[in-house]
Short mmCIF file of C-alpha atoms and ligand atoms in Angstrom, two decimals:
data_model
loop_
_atom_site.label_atom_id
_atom_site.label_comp_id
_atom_site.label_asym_id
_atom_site.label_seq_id
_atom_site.Cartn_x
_atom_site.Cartn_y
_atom_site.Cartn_z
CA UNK Z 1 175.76 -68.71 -24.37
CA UNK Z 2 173.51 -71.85 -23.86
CA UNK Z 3 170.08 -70.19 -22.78
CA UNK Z 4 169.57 -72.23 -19.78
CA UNK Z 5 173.07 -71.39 -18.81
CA UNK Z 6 171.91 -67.31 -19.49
CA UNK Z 7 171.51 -64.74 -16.53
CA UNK Z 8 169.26 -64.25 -14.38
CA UNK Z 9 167.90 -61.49 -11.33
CA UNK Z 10 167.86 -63.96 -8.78
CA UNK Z 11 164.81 -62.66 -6.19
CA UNK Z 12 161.36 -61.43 -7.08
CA UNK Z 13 161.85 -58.13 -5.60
CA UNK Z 14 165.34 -57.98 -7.43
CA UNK Z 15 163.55 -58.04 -10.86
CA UNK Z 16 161.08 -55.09 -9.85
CA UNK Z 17 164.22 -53.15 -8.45
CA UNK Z 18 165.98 -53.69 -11.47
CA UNK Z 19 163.45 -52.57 -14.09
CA UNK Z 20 162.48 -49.79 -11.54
CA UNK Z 21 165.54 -48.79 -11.14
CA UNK Z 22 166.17 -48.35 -14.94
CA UNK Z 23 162.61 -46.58 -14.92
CA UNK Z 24 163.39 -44.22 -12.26
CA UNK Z 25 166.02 -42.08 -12.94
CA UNK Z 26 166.45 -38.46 -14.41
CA UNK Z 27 163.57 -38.77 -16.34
CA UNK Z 28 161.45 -38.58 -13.39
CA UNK Z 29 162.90 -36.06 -11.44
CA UNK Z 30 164.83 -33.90 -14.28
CA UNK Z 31 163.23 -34.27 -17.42
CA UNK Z 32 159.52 -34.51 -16.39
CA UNK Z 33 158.75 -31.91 -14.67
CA UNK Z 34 160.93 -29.43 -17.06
CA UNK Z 35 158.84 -30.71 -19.93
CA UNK Z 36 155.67 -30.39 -17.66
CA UNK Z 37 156.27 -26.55 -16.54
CA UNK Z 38 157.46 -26.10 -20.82
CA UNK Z 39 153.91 -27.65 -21.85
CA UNK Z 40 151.58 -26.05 -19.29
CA UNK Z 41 151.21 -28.00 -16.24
CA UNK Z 42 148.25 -30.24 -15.08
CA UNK Z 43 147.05 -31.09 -19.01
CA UNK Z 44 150.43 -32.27 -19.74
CA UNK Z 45 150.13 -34.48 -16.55
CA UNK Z 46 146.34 -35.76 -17.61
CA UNK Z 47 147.64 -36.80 -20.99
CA UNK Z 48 151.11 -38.36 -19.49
CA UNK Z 49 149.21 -40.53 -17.00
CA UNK Z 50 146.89 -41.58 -20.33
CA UNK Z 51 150.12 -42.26 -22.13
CA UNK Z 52 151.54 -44.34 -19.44
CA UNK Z 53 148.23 -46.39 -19.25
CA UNK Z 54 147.31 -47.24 -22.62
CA UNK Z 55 150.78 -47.24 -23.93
CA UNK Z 56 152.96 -47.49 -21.34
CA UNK Z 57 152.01 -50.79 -19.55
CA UNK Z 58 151.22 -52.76 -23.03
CA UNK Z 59 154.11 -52.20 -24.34
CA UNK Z 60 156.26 -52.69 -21.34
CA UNK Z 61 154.15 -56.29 -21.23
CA UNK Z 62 155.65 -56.97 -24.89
CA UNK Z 63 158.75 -56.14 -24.07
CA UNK Z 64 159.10 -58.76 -21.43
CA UNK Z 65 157.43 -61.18 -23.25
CA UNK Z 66 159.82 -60.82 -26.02
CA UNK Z 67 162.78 -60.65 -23.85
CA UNK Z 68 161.91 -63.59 -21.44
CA UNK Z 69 160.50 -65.78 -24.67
CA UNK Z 70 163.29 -64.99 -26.37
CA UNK Z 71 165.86 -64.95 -24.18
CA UNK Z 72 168.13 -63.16 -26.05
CA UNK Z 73 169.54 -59.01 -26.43
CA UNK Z 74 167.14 -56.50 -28.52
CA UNK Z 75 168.55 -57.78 -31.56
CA UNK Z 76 168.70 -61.25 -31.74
CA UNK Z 77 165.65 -61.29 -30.03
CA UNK Z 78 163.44 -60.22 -32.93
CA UNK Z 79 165.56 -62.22 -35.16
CA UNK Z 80 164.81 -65.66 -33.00
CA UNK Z 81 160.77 -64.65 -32.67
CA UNK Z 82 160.43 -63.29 -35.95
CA UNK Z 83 159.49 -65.07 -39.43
CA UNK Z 84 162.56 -66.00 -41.33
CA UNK Z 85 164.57 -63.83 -43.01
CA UNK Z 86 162.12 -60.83 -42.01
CA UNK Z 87 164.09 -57.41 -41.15
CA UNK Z 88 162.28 -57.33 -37.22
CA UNK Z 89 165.67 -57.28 -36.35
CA UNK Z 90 166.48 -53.65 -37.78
CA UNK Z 91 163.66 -52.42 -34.18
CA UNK Z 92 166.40 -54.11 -32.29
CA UNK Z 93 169.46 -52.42 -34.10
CA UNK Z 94 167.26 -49.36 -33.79
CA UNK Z 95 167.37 -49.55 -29.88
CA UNK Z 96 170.74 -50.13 -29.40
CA UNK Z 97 171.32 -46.77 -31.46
CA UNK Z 98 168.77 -45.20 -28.91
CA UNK Z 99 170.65 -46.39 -25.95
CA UNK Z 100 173.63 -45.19 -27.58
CA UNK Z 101 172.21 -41.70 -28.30
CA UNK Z 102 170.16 -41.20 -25.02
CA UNK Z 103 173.75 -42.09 -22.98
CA UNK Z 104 175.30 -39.13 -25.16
CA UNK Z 105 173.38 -36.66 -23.18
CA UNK Z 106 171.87 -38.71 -20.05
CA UNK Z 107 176.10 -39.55 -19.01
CA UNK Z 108 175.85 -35.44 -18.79
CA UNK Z 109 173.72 -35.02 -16.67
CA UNK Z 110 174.50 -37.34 -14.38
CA UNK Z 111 177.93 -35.97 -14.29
CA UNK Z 112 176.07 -32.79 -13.02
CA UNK Z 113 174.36 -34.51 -9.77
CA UNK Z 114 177.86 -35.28 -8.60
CA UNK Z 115 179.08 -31.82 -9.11
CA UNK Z 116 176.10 -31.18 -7.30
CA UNK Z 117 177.06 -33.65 -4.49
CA UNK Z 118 180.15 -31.73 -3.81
CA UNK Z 119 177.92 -28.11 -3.61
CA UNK Z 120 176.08 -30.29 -1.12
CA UNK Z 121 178.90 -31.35 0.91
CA UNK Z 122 180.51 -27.91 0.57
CA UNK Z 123 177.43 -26.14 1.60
CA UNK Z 124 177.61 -23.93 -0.93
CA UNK Z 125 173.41 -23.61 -1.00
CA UNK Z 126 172.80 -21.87 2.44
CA UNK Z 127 172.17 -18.63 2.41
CA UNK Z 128 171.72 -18.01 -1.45
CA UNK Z 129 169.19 -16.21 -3.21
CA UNK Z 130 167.49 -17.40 -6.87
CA UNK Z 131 170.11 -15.40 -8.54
CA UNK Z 132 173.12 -16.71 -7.36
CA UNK Z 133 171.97 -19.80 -7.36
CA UNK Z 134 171.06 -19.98 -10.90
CA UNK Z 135 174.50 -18.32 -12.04
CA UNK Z 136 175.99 -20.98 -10.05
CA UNK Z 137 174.45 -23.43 -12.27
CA UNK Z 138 174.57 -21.71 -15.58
CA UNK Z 139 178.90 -21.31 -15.00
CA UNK Z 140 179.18 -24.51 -13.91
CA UNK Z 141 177.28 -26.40 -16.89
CA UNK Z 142 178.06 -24.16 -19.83
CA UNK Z 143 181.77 -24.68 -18.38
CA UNK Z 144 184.18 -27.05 -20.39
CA UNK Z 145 185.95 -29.24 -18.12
CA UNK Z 146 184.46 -29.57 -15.19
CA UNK Z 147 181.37 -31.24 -16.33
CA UNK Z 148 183.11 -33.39 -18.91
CA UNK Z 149 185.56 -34.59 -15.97
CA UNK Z 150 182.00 -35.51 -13.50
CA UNK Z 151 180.85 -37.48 -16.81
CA UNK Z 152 183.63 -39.33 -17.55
CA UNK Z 153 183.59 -40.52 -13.50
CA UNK Z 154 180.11 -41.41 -13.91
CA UNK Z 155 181.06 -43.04 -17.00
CA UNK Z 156 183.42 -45.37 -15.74
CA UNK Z 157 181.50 -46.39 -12.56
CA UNK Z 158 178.75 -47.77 -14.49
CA UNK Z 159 181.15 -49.38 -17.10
CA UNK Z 160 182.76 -51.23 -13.63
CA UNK Z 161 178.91 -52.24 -12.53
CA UNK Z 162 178.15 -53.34 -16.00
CA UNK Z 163 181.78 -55.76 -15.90
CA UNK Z 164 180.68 -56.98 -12.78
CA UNK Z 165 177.35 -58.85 -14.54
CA UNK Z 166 173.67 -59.17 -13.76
CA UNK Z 167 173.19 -60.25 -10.73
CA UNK Z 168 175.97 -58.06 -8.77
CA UNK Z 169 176.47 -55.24 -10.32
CA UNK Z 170 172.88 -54.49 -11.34
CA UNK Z 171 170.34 -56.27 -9.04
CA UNK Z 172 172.63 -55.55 -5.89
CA UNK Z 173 172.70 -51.58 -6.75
CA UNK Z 174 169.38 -51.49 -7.86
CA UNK Z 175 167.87 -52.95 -4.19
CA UNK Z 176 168.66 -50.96 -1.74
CA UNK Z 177 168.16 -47.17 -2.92
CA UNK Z 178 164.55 -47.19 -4.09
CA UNK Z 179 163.22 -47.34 -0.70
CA UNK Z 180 165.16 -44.27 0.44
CA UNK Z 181 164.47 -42.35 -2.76
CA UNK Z 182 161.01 -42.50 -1.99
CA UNK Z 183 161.52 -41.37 1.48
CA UNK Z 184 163.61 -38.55 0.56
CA UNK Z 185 161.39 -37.21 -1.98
CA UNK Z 186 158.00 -37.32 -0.35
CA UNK Z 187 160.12 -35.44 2.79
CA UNK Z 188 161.03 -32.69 0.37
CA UNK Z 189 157.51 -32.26 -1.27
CA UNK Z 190 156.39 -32.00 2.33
CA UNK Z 191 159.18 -28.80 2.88
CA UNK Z 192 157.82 -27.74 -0.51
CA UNK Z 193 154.34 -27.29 0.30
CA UNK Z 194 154.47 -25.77 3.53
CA UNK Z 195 156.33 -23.14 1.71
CA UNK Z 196 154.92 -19.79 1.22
CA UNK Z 197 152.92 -19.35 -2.00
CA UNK Z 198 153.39 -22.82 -2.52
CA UNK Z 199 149.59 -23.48 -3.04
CA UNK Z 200 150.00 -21.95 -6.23
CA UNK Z 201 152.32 -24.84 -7.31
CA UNK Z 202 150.00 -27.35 -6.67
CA UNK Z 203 147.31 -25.80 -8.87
CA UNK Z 204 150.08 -25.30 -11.86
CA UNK Z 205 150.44 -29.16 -11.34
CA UNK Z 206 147.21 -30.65 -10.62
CA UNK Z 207 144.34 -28.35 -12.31
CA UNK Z 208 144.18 -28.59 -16.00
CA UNK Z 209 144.25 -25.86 -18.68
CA UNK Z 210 143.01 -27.30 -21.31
CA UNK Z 211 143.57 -24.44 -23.61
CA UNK Z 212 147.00 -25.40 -23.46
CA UNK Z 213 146.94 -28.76 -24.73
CA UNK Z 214 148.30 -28.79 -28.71
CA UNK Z 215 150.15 -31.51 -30.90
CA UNK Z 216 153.23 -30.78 -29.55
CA UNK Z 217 152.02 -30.99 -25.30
CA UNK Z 218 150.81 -34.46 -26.48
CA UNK Z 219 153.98 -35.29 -28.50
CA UNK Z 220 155.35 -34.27 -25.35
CA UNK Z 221 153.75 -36.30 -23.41
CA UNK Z 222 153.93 -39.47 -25.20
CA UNK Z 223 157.95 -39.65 -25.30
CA UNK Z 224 157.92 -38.96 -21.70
CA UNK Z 225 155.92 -41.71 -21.15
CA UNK Z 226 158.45 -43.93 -23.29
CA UNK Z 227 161.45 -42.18 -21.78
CA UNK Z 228 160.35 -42.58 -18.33
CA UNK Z 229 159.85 -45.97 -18.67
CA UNK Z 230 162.59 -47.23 -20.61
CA UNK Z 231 160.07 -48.31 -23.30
CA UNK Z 232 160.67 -48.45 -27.41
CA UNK Z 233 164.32 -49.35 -27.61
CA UNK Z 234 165.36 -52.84 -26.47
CA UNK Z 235 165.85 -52.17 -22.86
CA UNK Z 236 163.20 -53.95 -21.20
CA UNK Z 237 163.75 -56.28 -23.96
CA UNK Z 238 167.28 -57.19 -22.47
CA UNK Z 239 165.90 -57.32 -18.90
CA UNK Z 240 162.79 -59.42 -19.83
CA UNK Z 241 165.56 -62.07 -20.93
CA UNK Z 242 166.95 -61.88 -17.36
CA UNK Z 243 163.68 -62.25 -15.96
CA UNK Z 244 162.95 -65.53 -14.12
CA UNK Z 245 160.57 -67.89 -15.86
CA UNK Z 246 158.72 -67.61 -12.49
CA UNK Z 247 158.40 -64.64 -12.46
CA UNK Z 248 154.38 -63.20 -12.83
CA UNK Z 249 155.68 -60.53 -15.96
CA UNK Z 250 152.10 -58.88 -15.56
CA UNK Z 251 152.74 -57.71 -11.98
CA UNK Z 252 156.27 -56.69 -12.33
CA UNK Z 253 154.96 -54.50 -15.22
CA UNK Z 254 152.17 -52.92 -12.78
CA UNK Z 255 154.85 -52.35 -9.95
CA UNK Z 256 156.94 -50.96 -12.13
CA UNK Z 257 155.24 -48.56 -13.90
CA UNK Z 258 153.35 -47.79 -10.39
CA UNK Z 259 156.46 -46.90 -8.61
CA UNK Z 260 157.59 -44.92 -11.69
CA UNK Z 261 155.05 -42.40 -12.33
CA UNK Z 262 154.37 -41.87 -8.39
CA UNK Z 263 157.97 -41.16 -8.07
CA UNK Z 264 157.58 -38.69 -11.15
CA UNK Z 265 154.54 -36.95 -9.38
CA UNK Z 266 156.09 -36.82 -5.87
CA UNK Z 267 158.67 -35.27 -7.67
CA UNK Z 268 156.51 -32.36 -9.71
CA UNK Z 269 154.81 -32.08 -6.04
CA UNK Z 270 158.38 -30.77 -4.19
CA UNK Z 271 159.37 -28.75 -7.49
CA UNK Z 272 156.48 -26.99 -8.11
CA UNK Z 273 155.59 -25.08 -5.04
CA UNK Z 274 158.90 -24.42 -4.58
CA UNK Z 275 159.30 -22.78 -8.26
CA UNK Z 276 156.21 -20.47 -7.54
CA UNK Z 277 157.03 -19.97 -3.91
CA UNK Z 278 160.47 -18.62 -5.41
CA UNK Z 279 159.72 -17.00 -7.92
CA UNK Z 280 161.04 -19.23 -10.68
CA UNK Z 281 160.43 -19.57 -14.33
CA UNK Z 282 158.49 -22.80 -14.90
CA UNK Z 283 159.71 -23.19 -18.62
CA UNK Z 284 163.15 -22.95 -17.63
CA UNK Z 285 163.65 -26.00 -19.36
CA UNK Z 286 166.99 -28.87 -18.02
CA UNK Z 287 168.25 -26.36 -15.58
CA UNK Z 288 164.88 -26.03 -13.72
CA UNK Z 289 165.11 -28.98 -10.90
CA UNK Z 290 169.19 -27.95 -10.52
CA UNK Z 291 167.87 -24.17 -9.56
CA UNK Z 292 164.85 -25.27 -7.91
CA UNK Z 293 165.92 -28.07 -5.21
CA UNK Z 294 168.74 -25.82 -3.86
CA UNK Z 295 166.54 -22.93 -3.12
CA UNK Z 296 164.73 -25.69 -1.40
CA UNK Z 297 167.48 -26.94 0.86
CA UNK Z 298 168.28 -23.32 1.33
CA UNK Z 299 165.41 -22.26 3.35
CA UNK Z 300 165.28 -25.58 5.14
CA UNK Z 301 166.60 -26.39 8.56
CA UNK Z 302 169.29 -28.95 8.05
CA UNK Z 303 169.76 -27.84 4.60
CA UNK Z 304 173.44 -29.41 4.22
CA UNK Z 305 171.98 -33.00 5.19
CA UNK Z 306 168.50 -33.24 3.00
CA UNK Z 307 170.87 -31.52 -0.26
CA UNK Z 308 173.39 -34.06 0.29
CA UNK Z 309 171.00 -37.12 0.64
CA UNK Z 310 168.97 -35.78 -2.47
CA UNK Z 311 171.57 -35.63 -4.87
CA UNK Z 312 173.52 -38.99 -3.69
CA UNK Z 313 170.24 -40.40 -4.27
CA UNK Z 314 169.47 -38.64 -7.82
CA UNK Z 315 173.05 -39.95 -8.69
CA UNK Z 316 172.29 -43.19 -7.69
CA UNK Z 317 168.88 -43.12 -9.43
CA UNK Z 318 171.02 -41.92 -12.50
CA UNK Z 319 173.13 -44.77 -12.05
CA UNK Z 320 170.70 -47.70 -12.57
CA UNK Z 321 169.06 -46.10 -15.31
CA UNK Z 322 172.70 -45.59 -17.30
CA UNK Z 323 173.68 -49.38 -16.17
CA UNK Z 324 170.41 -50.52 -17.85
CA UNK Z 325 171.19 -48.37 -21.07
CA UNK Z 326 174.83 -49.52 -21.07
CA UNK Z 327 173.97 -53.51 -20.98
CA UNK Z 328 171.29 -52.79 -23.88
CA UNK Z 329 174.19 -52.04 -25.79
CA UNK Z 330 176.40 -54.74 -24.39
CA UNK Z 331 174.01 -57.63 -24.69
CA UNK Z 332 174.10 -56.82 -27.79
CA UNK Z 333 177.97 -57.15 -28.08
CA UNK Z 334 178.27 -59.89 -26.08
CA UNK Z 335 175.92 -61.91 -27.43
CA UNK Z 336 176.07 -61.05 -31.53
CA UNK Z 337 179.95 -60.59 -31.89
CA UNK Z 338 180.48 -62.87 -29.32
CA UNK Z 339 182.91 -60.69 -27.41
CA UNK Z 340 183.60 -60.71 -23.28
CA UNK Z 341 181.76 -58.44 -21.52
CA UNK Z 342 184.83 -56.02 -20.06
CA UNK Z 343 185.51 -55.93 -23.94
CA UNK Z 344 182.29 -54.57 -24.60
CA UNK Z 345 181.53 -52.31 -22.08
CA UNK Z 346 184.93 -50.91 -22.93
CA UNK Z 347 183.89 -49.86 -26.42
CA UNK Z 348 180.66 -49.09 -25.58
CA UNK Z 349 181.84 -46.42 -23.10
CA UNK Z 350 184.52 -45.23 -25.07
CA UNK Z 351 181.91 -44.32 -27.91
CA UNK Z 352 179.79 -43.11 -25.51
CA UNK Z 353 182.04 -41.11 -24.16
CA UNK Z 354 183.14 -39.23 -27.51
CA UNK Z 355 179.42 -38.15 -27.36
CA UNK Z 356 179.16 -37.04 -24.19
CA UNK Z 357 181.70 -34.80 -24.25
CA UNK Z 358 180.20 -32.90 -27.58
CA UNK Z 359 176.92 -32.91 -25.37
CA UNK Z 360 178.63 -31.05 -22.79
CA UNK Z 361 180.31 -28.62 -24.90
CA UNK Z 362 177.26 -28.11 -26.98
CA UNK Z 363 176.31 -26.57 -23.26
CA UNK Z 364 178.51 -24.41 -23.46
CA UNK Z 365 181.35 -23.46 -26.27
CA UNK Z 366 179.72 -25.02 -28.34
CA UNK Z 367 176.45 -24.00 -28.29
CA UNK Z 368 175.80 -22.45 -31.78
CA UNK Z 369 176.39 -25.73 -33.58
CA UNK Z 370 173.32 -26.75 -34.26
CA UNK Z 371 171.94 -29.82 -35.72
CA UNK Z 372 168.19 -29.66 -37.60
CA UNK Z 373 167.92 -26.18 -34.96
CA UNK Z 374 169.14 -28.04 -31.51
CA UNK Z 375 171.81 -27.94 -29.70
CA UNK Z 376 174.00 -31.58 -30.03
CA UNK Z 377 172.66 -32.14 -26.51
CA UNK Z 378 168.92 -31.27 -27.13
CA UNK Z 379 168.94 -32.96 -30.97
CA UNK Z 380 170.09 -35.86 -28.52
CA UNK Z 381 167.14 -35.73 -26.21
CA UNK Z 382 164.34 -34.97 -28.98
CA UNK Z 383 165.39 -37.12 -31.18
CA UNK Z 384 165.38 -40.66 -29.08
CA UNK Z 385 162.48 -39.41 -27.04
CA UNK Z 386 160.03 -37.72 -29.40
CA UNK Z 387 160.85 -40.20 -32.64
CA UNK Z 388 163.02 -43.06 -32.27
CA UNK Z 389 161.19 -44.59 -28.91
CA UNK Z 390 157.72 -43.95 -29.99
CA UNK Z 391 158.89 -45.65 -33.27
CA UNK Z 392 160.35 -48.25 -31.30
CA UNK Z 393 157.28 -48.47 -29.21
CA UNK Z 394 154.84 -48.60 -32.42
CA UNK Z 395 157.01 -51.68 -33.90
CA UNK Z 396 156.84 -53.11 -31.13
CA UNK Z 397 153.48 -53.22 -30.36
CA UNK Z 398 152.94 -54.65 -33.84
CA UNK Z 399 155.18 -57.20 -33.32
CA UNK Z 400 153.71 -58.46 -30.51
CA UNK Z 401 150.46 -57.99 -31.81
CA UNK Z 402 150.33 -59.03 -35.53
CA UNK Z 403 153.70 -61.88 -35.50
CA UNK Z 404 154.21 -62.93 -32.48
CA UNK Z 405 152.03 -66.17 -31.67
CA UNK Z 406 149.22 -65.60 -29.83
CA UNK Z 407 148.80 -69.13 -27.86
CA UNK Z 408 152.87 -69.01 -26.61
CA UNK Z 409 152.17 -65.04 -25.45
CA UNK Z 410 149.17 -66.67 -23.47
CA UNK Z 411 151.46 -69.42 -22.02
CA UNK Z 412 154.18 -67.29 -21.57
CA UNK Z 413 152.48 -64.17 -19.84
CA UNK Z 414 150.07 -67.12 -17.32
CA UNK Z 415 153.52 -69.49 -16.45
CA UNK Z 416 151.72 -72.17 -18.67
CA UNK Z 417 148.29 -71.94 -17.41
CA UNK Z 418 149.41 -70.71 -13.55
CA UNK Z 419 148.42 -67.48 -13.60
CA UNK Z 420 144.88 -65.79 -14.61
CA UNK Z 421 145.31 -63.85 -17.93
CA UNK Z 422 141.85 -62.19 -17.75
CA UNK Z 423 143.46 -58.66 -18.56
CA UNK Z 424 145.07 -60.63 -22.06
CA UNK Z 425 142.01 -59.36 -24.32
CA UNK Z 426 142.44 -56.06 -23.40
CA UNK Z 427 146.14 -56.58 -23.70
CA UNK Z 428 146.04 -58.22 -27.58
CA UNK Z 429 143.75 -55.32 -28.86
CA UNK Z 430 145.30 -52.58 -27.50
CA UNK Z 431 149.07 -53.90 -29.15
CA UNK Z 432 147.06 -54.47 -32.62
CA UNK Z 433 145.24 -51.73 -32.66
CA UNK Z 434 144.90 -48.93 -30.40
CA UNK Z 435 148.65 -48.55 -29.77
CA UNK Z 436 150.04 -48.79 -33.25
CA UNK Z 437 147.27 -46.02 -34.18
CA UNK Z 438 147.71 -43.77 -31.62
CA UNK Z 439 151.04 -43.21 -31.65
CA UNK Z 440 150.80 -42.76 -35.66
CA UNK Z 441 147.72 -40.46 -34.88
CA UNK Z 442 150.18 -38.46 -32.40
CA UNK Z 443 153.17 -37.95 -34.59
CA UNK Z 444 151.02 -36.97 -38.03
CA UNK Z 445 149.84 -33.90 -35.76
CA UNK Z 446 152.68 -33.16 -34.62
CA UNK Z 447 153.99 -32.63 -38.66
CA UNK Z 448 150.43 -30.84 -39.26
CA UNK Z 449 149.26 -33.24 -41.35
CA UNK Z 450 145.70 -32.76 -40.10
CA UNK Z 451 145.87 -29.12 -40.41
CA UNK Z 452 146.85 -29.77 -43.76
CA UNK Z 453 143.82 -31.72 -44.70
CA UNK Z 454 142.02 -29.33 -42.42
CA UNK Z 455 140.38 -32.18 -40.82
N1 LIG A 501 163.86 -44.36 -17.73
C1 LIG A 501 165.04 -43.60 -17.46
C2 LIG A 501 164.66 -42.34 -16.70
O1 LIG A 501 163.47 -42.07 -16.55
O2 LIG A 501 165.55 -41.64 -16.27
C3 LIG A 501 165.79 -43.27 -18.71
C4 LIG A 501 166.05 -44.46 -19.56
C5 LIG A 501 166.73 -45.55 -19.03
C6 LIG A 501 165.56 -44.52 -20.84
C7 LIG A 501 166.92 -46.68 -19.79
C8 LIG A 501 165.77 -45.63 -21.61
C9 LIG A 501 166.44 -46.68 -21.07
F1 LIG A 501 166.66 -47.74 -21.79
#
């Protein structure tokens, strides 16, 4: 494909949709605050909302920067910015793995928010106690063809979307929901707080116990920070190379990430109180926010109609995050192996799928094969979010900071000389140096190597 003839998001607020909506998804409202009630609460928020900051919103600014400069997928865009015959390329190849890997489990549970539509619809919260409602869950998702059925659905609607191209299928989806997720959320973490006990909650989530904090709460931390916001594997890569040349990259990075971690909070701030005021195990771990919300919409007057509007949302939310995984992947496809993009998405999905389904089963019947001590399904989730995007996220930042050249990052991130750069120092130093070492400071604690030279 000629690169002037390439894609594009056509509107401003299209763009910020887009890369929101592949920001906001599960992560926000699933996997953060399980990981924050497994690693103690407000320290694990302190360190997330560092994480975002000083590695979040660089790295999401190199990302662009290589995507829009390069115009090109994850691959071949380190292989058109990077010296000659230099192996950049392998970070690319590494991504599209990710987004292969994190789909394996992710497809899962987003099969699970349409079950949960249908509980909605059915009103099968009302009335319930914790008990039930967690025995609900537990049958339904250690089960072995229900779920898989709800993931393969989910599967093939965003294989359709991702047919359908850039500007309908993903900008058009992408618009119109983030509004109303915000709405519905802040409306349940009002319910939430009013609840009895729910005080309690909010000091779980918002005072710090600092006694907590160890190598692995910051580990923690960190690849939520990458997970959340799509960082370390190519993705905002692919939709920096749909990204007008326009378009002001530094502000769609700010609103982004903005929209993502107050979503995230909001979240924490309608699960929390609830999992106090209800008695609830906060380490729970992926079930928590599926036993949670329905206790929620239980003891709330029009129940059926917030449950249902939550989880269409959630699904939806899903949705643009697995469409933005799914084109990493078929970017690639199309634009390496030259193949259409129905062909692509095709084989994607179907590999994807294969996955998916041991995933689910590793839920369930299959849950004493283990690989390295997880579960297929958790191995899944560590191993993208804890190694491979930091990784990413690392190479990256040294990319950007020690190849890349320095005058057409300038000209690329102002519109040639449009916009004011003042933040750029800041910017450069943190991708050369404080990034790279932090993130190899975080993972050799994690492996003890500190302890080990008893430093
Ligand atoms: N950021 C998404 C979420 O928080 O749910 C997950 C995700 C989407 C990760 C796309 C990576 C990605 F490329």
């Amino acid at each position: 494909m000629a690169d002037n003839n390439r894609a594009n998001f056509g509107s401003k607020l299209g763009v910020v949709a887009a890369a929101a909506g592949s920001a906001v998804g599960l992560g926000n409202i699933w996997r953060f605050p399980y990981e924050l009630g497994q690693s103690g609460g407000g320290a694990f928020l302190l360190i997330y909302i560092v994480c975002i900051v000083l590695l979040g919103l660089p790295i999401m600014t190199s990302e662009f920067l290589i995507g829009r400069m390069s115009q090109s997928n994850a691959v071949g865009a380190f292989r058109k910015l990077g010296p000659k015959g230099s192996k950049w390329w392998l970070v690319g190849v590494m991504g599209v793995l990710s987004a292969f890997f994190i789909m394996g489990f992710y497809v899962v549970v987003s099969g699970w928010t349409l079950e949960y539509i249908v509980q909605a619809v059915t009103n099968s919260f009302a009335n319930k106690d914790t008990e039930t409602l967690t025995r609900a869950f537990t049958d339904f998702s250690t089960g072995t063809w229900r779920p898989i059925i709800w993931m393969t659905l989910f599967l093939v609607i965003t294989c359709v979307i991702i047919v359908g191209g850039v500007k309908n299928g993903i900008e058009k989806s992408a618009k119109f929901m983030m509004p109303l997720l915000l709405i519905i959320i802040v409306a349940l973490g009002v319910r939430a707080v009013t609840l009895p006990g729910g005080a309690e909650g909010l000091r779980f989530l918002f005072k710090p116990d600092f006694s907590k904090i160890d190598s692995s709460v910051v580990l923690n931390a960190m690849g939520q920070a990458f997970f959340s916001l799509s960082l370390g594997m190519g993705c905002m890569i692919t939709y920096g190379s749909y990204i007008n040349k326009k378009n002001h990259l530094a502000h769609t990075v700010l609103e982004v990430t903005f929209v993502d971690t107050i979503i995230a909070v909001l979240a924490s701030i309608a699960i929390f109180p609830a999992v106090f005021s209800f008695g609830i195990n906060p380490e729970q771990g992926p079930t928590l926010v599926f036993i949670t919300l329905p206790n929620i919409f239980a003891h709330m007057p029009g129940g059926l109609i917030w449950s249902l509007l939550f989880f269409i949302l959630l699904s939806i939310a899903a949705l643009t995050s697995t469409i933005s995984l799914l084109e990493v992947i078929v970017a690639f496809f199309t634009e390496e192996f030259k193949m259409s993009r129905a062909k692509a998405a095709i084989i994607a999905s179907a590999g994807i799928w294969v996955l998916g389904v041991c995933a689910s089963l590793s839920m369930g019947v299959w849950s004493d094969v283990h690989i390295f001590g997880f579960t297929i399904f958790d191995f899944l989730d560590n191993i993208t979010s804890k190694i491979m995007m930091p990784l990413g996220g690392l190479l990256i930042a040294l990319f950007a900071g020690w190849v890349m050249k320095k005058d057409q990052m300038l000209g690329e991130l102002s519109n040639n000389g449009k916009y004011k750069t003042a933040y750029f120092r800041a910017y450069y130093f943190i991708v050369r140096f404080v990034a790279p070492v932090a993130i190899l400071m975080i993972f050799l604690n994690q492996l003890g190597v500190f302890r080990w030279l008893r430093l």
